[in-house]
PDB file of C-alpha atoms in Angstrom:
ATOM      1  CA  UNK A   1       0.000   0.000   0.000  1.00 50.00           C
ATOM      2  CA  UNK A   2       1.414   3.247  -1.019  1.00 50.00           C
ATOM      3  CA  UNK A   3       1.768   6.073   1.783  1.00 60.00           C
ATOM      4  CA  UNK A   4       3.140   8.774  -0.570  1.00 72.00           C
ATOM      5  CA  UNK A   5      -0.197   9.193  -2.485  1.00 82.00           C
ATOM      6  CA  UNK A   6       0.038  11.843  -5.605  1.00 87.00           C
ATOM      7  CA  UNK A   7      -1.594  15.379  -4.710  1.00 91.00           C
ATOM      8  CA  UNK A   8      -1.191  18.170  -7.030  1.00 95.00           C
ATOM      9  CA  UNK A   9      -3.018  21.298  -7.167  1.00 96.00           C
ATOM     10  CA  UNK A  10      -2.371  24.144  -9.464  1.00 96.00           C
ATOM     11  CA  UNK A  11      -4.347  27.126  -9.989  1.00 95.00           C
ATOM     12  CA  UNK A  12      -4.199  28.538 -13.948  1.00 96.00           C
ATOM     13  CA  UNK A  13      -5.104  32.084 -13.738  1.00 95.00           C
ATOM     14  CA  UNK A  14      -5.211  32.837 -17.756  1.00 96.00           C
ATOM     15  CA  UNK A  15      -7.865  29.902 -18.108  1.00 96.00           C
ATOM     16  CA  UNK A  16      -9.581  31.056 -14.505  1.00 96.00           C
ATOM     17  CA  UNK A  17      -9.221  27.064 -13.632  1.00 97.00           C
ATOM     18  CA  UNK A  18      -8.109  24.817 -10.851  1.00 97.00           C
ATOM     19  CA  UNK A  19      -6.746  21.479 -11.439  1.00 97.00           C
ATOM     20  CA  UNK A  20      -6.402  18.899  -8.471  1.00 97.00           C
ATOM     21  CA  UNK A  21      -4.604  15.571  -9.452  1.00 97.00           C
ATOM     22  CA  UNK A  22      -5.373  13.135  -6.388  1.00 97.00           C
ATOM     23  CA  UNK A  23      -4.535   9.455  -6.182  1.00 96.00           C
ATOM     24  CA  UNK A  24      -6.438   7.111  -3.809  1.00 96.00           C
ATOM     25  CA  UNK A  25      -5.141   4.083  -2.464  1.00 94.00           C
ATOM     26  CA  UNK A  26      -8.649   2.251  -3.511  1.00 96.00           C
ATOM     27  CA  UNK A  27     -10.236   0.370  -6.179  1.00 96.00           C
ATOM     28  CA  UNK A  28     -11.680   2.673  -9.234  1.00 97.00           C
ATOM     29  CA  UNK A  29     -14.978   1.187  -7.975  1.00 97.00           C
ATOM     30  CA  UNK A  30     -14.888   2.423  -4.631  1.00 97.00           C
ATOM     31  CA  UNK A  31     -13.448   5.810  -5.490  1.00 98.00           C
ATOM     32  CA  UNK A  32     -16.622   6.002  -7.862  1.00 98.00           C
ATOM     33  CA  UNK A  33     -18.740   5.105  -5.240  1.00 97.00           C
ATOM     34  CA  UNK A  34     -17.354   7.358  -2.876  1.00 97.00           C
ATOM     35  CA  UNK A  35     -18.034  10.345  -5.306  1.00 98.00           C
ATOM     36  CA  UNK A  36     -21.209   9.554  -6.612  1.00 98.00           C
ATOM     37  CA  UNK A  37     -22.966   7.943  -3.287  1.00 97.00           C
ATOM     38  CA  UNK A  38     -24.639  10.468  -0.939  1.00 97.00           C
ATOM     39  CA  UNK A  39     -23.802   8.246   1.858  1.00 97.00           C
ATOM     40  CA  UNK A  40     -20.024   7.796   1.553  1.00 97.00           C
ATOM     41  CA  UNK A  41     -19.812  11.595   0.323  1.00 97.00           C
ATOM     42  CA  UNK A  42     -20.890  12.683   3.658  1.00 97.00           C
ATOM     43  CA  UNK A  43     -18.543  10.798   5.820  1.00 96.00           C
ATOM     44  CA  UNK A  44     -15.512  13.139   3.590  1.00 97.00           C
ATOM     45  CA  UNK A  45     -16.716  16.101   1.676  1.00 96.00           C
ATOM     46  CA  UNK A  46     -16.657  18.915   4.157  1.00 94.00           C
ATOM     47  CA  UNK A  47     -13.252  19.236   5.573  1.00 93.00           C
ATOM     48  CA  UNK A  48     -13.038  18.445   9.302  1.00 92.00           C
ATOM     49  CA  UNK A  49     -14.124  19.238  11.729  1.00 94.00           C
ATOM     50  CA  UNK A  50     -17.121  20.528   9.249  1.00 95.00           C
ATOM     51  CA  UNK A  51     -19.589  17.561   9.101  1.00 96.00           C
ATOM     52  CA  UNK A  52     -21.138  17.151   4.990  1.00 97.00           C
ATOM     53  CA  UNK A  53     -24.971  16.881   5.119  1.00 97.00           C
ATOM     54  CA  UNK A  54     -27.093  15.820   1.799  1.00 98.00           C
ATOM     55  CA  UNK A  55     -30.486  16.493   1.911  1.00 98.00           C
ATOM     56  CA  UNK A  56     -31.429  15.177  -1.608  1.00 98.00           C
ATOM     57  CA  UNK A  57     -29.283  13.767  -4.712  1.00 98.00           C
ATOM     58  CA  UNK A  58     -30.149  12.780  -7.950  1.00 98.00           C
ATOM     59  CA  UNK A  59     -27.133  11.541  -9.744  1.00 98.00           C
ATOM     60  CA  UNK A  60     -27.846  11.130 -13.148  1.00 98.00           C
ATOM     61  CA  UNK A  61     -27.302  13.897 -15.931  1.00 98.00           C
ATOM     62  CA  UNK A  62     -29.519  16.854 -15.230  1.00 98.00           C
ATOM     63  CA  UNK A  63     -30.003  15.347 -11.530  1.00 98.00           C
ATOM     64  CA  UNK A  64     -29.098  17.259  -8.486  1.00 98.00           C
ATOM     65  CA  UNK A  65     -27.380  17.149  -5.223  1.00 98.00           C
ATOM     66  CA  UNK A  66     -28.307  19.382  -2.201  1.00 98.00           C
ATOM     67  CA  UNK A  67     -26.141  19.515   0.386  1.00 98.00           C
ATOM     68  CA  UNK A  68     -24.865  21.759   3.703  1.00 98.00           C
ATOM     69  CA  UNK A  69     -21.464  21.951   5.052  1.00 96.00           C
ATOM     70  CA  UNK A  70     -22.342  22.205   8.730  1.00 97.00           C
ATOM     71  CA  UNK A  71     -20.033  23.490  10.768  1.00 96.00           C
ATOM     72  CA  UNK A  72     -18.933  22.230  14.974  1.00 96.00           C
ATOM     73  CA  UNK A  73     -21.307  25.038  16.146  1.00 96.00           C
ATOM     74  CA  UNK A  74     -23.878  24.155  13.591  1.00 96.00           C
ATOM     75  CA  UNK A  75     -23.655  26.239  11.162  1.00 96.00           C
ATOM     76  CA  UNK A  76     -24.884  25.679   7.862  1.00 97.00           C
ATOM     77  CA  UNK A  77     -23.487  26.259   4.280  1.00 95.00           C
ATOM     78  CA  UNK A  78     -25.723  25.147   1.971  1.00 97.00           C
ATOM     79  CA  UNK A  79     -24.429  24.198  -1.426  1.00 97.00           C
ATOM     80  CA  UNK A  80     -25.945  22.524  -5.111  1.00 98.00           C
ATOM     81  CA  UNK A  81     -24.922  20.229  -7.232  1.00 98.00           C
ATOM     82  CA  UNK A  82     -25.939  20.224 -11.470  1.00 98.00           C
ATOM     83  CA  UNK A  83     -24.990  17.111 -13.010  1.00 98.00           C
ATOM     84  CA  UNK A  84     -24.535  18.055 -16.282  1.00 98.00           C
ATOM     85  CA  UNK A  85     -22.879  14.846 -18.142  1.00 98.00           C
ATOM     86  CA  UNK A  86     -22.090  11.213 -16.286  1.00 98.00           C
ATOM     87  CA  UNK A  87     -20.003   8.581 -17.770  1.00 98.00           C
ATOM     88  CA  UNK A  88     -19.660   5.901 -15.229  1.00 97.00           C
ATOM     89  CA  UNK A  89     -16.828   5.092 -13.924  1.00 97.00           C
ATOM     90  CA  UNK A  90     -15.189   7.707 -15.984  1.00 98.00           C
ATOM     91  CA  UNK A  91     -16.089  11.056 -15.408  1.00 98.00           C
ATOM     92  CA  UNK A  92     -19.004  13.206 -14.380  1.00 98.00           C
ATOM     93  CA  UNK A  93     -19.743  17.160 -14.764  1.00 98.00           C
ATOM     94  CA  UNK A  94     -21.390  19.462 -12.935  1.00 98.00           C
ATOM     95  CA  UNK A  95     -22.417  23.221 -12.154  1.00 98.00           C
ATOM     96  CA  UNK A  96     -21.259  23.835  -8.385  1.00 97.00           C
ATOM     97  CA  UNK A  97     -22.850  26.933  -6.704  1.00 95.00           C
ATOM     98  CA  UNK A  98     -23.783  28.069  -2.744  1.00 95.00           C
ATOM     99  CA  UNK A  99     -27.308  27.858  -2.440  1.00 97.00           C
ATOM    100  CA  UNK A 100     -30.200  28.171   0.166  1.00 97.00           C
ATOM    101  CA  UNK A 101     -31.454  25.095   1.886  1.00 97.00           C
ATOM    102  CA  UNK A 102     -34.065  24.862  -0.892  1.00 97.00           C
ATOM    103  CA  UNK A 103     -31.474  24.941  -3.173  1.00 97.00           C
ATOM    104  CA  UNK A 104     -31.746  28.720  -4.656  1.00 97.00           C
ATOM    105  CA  UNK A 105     -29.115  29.805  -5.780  1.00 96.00           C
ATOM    106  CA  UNK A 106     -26.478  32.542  -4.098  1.00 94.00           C
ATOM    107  CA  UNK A 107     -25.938  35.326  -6.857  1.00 89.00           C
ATOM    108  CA  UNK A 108     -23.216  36.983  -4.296  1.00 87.00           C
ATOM    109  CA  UNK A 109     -20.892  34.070  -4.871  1.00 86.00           C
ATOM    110  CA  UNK A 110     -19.978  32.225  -7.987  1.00 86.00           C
ATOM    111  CA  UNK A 111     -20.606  29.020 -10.253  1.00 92.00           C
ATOM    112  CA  UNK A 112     -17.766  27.031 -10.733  1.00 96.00           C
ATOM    113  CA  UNK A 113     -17.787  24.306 -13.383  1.00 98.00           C
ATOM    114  CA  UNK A 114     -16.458  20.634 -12.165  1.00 98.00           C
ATOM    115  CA  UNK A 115     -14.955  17.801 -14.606  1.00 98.00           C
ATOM    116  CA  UNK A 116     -14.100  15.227 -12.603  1.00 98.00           C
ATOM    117  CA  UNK A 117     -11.789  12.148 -14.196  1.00 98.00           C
ATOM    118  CA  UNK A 118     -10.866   8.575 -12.502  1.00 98.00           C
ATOM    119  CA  UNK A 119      -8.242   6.481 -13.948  1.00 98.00           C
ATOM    120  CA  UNK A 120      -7.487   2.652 -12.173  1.00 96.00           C
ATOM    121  CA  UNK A 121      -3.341   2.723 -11.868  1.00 94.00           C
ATOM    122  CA  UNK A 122      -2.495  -0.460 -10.485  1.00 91.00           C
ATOM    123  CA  UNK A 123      -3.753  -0.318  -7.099  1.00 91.00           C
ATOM    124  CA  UNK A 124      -4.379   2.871  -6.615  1.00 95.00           C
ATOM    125  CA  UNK A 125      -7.084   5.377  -8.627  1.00 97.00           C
ATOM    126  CA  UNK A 126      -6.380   8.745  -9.938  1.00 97.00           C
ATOM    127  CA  UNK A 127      -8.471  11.472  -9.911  1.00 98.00           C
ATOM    128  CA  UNK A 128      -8.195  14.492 -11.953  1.00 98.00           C
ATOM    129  CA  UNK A 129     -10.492  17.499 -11.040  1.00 98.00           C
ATOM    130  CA  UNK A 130     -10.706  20.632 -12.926  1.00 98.00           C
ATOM    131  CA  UNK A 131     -12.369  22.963 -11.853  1.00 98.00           C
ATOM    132  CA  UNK A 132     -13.226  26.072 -14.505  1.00 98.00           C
ATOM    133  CA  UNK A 133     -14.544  29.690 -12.932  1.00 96.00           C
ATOM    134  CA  UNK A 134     -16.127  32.432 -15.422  1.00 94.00           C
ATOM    135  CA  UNK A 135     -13.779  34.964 -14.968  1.00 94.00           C
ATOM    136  CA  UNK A 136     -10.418  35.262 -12.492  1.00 94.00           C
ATOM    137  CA  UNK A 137     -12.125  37.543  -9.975  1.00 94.00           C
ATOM    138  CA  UNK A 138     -14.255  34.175  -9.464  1.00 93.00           C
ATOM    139  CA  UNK A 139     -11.406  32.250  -9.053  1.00 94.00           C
ATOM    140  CA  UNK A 140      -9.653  34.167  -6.851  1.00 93.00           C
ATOM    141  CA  UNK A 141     -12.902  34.596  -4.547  1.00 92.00           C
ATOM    142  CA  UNK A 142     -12.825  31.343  -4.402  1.00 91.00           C
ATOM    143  CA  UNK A 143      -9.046  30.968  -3.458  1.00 94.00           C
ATOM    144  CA  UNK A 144      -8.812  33.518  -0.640  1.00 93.00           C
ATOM    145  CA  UNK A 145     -12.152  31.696   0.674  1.00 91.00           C
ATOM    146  CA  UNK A 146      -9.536  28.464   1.513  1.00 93.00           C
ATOM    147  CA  UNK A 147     -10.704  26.335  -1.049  1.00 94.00           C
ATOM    148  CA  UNK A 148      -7.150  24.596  -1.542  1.00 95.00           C
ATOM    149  CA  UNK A 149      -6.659  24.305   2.229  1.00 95.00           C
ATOM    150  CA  UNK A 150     -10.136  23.236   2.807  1.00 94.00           C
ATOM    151  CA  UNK A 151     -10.567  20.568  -0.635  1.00 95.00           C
ATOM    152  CA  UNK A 152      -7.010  19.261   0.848  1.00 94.00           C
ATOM    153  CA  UNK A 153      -8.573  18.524   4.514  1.00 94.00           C
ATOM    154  CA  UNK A 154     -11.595  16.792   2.885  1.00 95.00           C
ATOM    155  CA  UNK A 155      -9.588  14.636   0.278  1.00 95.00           C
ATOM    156  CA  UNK A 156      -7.255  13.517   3.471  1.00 94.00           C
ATOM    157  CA  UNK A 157     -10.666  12.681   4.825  1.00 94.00           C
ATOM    158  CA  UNK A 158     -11.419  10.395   2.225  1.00 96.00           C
ATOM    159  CA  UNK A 159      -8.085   8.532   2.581  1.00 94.00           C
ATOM    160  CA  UNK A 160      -9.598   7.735   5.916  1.00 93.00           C
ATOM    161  CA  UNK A 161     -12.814   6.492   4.593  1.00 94.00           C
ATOM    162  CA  UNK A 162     -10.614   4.434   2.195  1.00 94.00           C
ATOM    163  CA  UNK A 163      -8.098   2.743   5.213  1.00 89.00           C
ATOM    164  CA  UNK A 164     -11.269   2.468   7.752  1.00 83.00           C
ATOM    165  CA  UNK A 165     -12.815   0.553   5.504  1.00 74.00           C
ATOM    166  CA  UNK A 166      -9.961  -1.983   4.775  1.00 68.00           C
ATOM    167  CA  UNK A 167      -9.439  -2.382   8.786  1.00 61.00           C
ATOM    168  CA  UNK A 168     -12.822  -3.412   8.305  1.00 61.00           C
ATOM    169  CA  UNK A 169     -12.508  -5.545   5.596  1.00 55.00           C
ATOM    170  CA  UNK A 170      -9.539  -7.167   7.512  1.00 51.00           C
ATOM    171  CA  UNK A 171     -11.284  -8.195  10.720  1.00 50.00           C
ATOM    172  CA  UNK A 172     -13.892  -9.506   9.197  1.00 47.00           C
ATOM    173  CA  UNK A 173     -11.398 -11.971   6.749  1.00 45.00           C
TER     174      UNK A 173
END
């Protein structure tokens, strides 16, 4: 098992885009599933100690996911999902904004436009995230909000979701 797992993250300002190259010590299915399930997203998304919370998803193209970030006093940041194109196992698109907790949209802070990629390599499973802004005052909102520290925290958090689960797997061999 690999302990010195790939993270990259680079910020293109003439293209207003962020690219995240992540590899997971887990199967391509179970990185999927982890990024497409409601259920395994919330045990990782929101980067501790925030807590994700979905209250509906729909993941098929022009589906939706509604979800909070809720903070350790309770606090609620309510974001939605637009799945705009799904290949399985492949990739998936989608139109990322903050939201109410109906889902209305938050004019005051941006859309930013997620390709997400997954490629098997060996044992492991890359994931390649870009993540395209209209314009670079977008981007930059977005930056100085601690997006790279906070998308870091949660994709450690999935590592854990990954090793719990194969402790579990393990005792119960």
């Amino acid at each position: 098992m690999k302990s010195n797992l790939l993270m990259n993250f680079t910020v293109d300002k003439e293209t207003s885009t962020v690219n995240v190259k992540r590899e997971f010590n887990a199967s391509l299915a179970n990185v999927w599933s982890a990024w497409t399930e409601p259920e395994i997203l919330d045990q990782w998304w929101a980067p501790a100690p925030w807590k994700s919370k979905t209250k509906r998803m729909e993941f098929k193209e022009g589906g939706q996911r509604l979800y909070a970030m809720v903070g350790p006093a309770g606090e609620e940041h309510w974001a939605l999902a637009d799945f705009t194109s799904i290949t399985p196992k492949t990739n998936f698109k989608y139109l990322d904004a903050f939201s109410d907790s109906e889902g209305n949209l938050n004019a005051a802070f941006p859309r930013s436009d997620w390709n997400v990629s997954f490629a098997e390599q060996g044992d492991s499973t890359i994931v390649d995230i870009a993540i395209k802004h209209e314009n670079l005052s977008d981007l930059e909102k977005i930056i100085k909000m601690g997006f790279k520290e906070g998308f870091t925290i949660a994709l450690e958090g999935l590592d854990a979701v990954f090793t719990s689960n194969s402790s579990k797997n393990k005792k119960d061999a």
